[in-house]
Coordinates of C-alpha atoms in Angstrom, one line a residue:
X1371 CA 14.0 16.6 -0.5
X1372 CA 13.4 19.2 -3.2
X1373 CA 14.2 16.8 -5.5
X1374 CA 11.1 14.5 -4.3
X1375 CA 9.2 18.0 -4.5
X1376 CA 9.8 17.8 -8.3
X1377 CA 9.4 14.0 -8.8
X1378 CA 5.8 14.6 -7.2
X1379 CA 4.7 17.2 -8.7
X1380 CA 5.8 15.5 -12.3
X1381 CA 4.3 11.9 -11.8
X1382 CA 0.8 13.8 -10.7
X1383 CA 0.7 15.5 -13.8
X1384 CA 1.4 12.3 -16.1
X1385 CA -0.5 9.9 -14.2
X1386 CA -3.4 8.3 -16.2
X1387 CA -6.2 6.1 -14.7
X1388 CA -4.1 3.2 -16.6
X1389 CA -1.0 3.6 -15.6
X1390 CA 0.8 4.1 -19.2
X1391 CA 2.8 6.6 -20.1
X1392 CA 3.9 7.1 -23.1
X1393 CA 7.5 5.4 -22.4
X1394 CA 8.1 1.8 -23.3
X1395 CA 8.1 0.1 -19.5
X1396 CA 7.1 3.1 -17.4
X1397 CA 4.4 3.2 -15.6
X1398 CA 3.0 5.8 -12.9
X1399 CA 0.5 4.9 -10.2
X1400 CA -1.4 6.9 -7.6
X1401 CA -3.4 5.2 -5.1
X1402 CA -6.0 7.7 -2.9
X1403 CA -6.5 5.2 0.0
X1404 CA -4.6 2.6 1.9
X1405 CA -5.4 -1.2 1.1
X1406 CA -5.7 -4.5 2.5
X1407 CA -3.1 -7.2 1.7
X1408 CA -3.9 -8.8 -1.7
X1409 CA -1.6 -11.3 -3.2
X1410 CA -0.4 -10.4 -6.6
X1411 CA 3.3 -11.0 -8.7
X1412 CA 6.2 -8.8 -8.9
X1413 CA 7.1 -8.8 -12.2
X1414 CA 10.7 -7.8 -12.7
X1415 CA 10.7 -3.8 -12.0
X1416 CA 12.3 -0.8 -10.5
X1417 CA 9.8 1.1 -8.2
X1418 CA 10.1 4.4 -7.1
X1419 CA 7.9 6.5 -4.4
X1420 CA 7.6 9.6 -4.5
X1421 CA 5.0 10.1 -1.7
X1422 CA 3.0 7.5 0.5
X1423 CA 4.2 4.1 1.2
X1424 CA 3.7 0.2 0.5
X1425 CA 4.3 -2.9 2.5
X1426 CA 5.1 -6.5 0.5
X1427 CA 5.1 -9.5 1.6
X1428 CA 8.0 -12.2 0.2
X1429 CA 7.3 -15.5 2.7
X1430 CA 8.7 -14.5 5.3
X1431 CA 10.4 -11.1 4.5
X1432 CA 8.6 -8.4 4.5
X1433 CA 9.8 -5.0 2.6
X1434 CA 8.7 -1.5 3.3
X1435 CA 9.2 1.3 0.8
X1436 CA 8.3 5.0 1.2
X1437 CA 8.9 8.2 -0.1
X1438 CA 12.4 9.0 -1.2
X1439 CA 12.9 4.9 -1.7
X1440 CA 13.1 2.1 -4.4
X1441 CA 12.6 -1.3 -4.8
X1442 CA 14.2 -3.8 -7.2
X1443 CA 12.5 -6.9 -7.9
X1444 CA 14.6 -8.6 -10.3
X1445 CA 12.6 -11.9 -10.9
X1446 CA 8.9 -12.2 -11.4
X1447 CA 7.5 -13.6 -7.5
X1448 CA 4.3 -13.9 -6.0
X1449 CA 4.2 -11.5 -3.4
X1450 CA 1.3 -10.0 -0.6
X1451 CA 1.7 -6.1 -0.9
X1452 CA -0.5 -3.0 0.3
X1453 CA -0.2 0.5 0.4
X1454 CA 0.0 1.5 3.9
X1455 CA 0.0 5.6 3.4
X1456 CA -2.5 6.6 0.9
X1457 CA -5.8 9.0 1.3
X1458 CA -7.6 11.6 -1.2
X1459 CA -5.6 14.6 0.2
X1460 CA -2.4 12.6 -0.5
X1461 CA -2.1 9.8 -2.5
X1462 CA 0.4 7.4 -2.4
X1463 CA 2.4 8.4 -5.8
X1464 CA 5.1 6.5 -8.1
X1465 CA 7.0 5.1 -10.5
X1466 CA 7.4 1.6 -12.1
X1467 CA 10.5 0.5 -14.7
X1468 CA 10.2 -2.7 -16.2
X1469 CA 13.4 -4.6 -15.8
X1470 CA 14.6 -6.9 -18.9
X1471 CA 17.2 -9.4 -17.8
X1472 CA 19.1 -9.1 -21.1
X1473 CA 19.6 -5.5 -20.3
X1474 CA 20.3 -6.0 -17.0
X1475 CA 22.9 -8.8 -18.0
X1476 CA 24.6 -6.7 -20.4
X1477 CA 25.1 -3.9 -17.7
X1478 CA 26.5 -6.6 -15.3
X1479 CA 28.8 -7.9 -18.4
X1480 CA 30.4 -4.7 -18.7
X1481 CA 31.0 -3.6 -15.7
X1482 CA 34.3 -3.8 -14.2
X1483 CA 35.0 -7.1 -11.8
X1484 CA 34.8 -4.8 -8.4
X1485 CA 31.4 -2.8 -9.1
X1486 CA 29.7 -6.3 -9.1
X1487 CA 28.1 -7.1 -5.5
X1488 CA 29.3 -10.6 -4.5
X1489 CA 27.6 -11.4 -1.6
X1490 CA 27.0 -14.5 0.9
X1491 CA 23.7 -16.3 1.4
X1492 CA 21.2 -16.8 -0.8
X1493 CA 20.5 -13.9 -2.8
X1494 CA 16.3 -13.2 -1.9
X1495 CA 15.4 -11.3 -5.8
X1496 CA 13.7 -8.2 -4.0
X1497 CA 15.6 -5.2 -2.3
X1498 CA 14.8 -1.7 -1.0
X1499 CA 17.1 1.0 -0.8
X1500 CA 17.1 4.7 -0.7
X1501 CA 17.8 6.5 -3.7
X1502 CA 20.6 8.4 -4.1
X1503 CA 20.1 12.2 -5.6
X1504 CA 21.5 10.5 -8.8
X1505 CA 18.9 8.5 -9.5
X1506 CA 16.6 10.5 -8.5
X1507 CA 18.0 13.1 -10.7
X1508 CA 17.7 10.8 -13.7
X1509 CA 13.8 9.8 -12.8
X1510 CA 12.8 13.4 -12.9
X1511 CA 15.0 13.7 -16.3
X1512 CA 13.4 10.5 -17.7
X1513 CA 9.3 12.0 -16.4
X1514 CA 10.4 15.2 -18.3
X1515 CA 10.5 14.0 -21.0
X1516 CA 7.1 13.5 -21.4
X1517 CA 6.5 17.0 -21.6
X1518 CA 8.6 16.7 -24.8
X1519 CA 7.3 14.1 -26.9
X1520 CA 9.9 14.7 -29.7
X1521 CA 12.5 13.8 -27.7
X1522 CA 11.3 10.8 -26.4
X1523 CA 12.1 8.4 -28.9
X1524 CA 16.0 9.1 -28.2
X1525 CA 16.8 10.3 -24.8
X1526 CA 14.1 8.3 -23.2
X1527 CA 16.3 4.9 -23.9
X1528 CA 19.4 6.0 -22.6
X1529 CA 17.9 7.5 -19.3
X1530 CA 16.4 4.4 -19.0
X1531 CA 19.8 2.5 -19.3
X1532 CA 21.6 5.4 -16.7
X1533 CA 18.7 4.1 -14.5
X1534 CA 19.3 0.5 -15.1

């Protein structure tokens, strides 16, 4: 969990009222208080807690994500979501990657015929897992580097890609 320590403690330092950071398709949020279901859309992203949770909606399914877990959606859906852990003392903290299919196809195109998942049913676009210390690893990596801007530019694209 110290790993989740570090994540923390590097998204509340970069957060910004907007969201932005200074990485092309990263965003950081921090929510102080719970909130009612609102509908909104997915977009196509890679979220990461790091502290707090959120609940969405997807007709019928219903997703839960907390500290220590991502979600993928990879197409753009309306959803119902909420943050269900959130308050002043300890916001409900995060990261957001932007997913671009072309990148994501290119990954798949590459990859060897057995890393693929081929599953049955019908695929539902939205997933939550927990993360592995790999990718955690590479989230507090990718965060670090905006405490060096110079770097940014090059190592920032291929953390993003280890990510992906």
């Amino acid at each position: 969990m110290e790993d989740v320590d570090e994540l923390r403690t590097l998204l509340a330092r970069h957060v910004r009222p907007d969201s932005t950071t200074p990485i092309d398709g990263v965003r950081i949020a921090s929510v102080e208080r719970s909130t009612p279901p609102s509908p909104e859309t997915s977009g196509t992203v890679w979220a990461l807690i790091a502290q707090g949770a959120k609940r969405i909606a997807l007709g019928d399914r219903v997703y839960e994500y907390r500290a220590g877990q991502y979600l993928v959606a990879s197409v753009d859906m309306p959803i119902t979501g909420h943050f269900i852990e959130a308050s002043p003392e300890r916001p409900a903290i995060g990261l957001g990657l932007t997913l671009h299919p072309a990148d994501v196809a290119e990954l798949l195109l590459r990859a060897a015929p057995g890393d693929v998942p081929t599953g049955g049913g019908t695929p539902s676009g939205m997933a939550v897992s927990d993360a592995p210390p790999e990718l955690i690893d590479a989230a507090i990596r990718l965060l670090r580097l905006l405490d060096r801007p110079h770097d940014l530019a090059v190592l920032a694209p291929l953390v993003k890609r280890e990510i992906l």
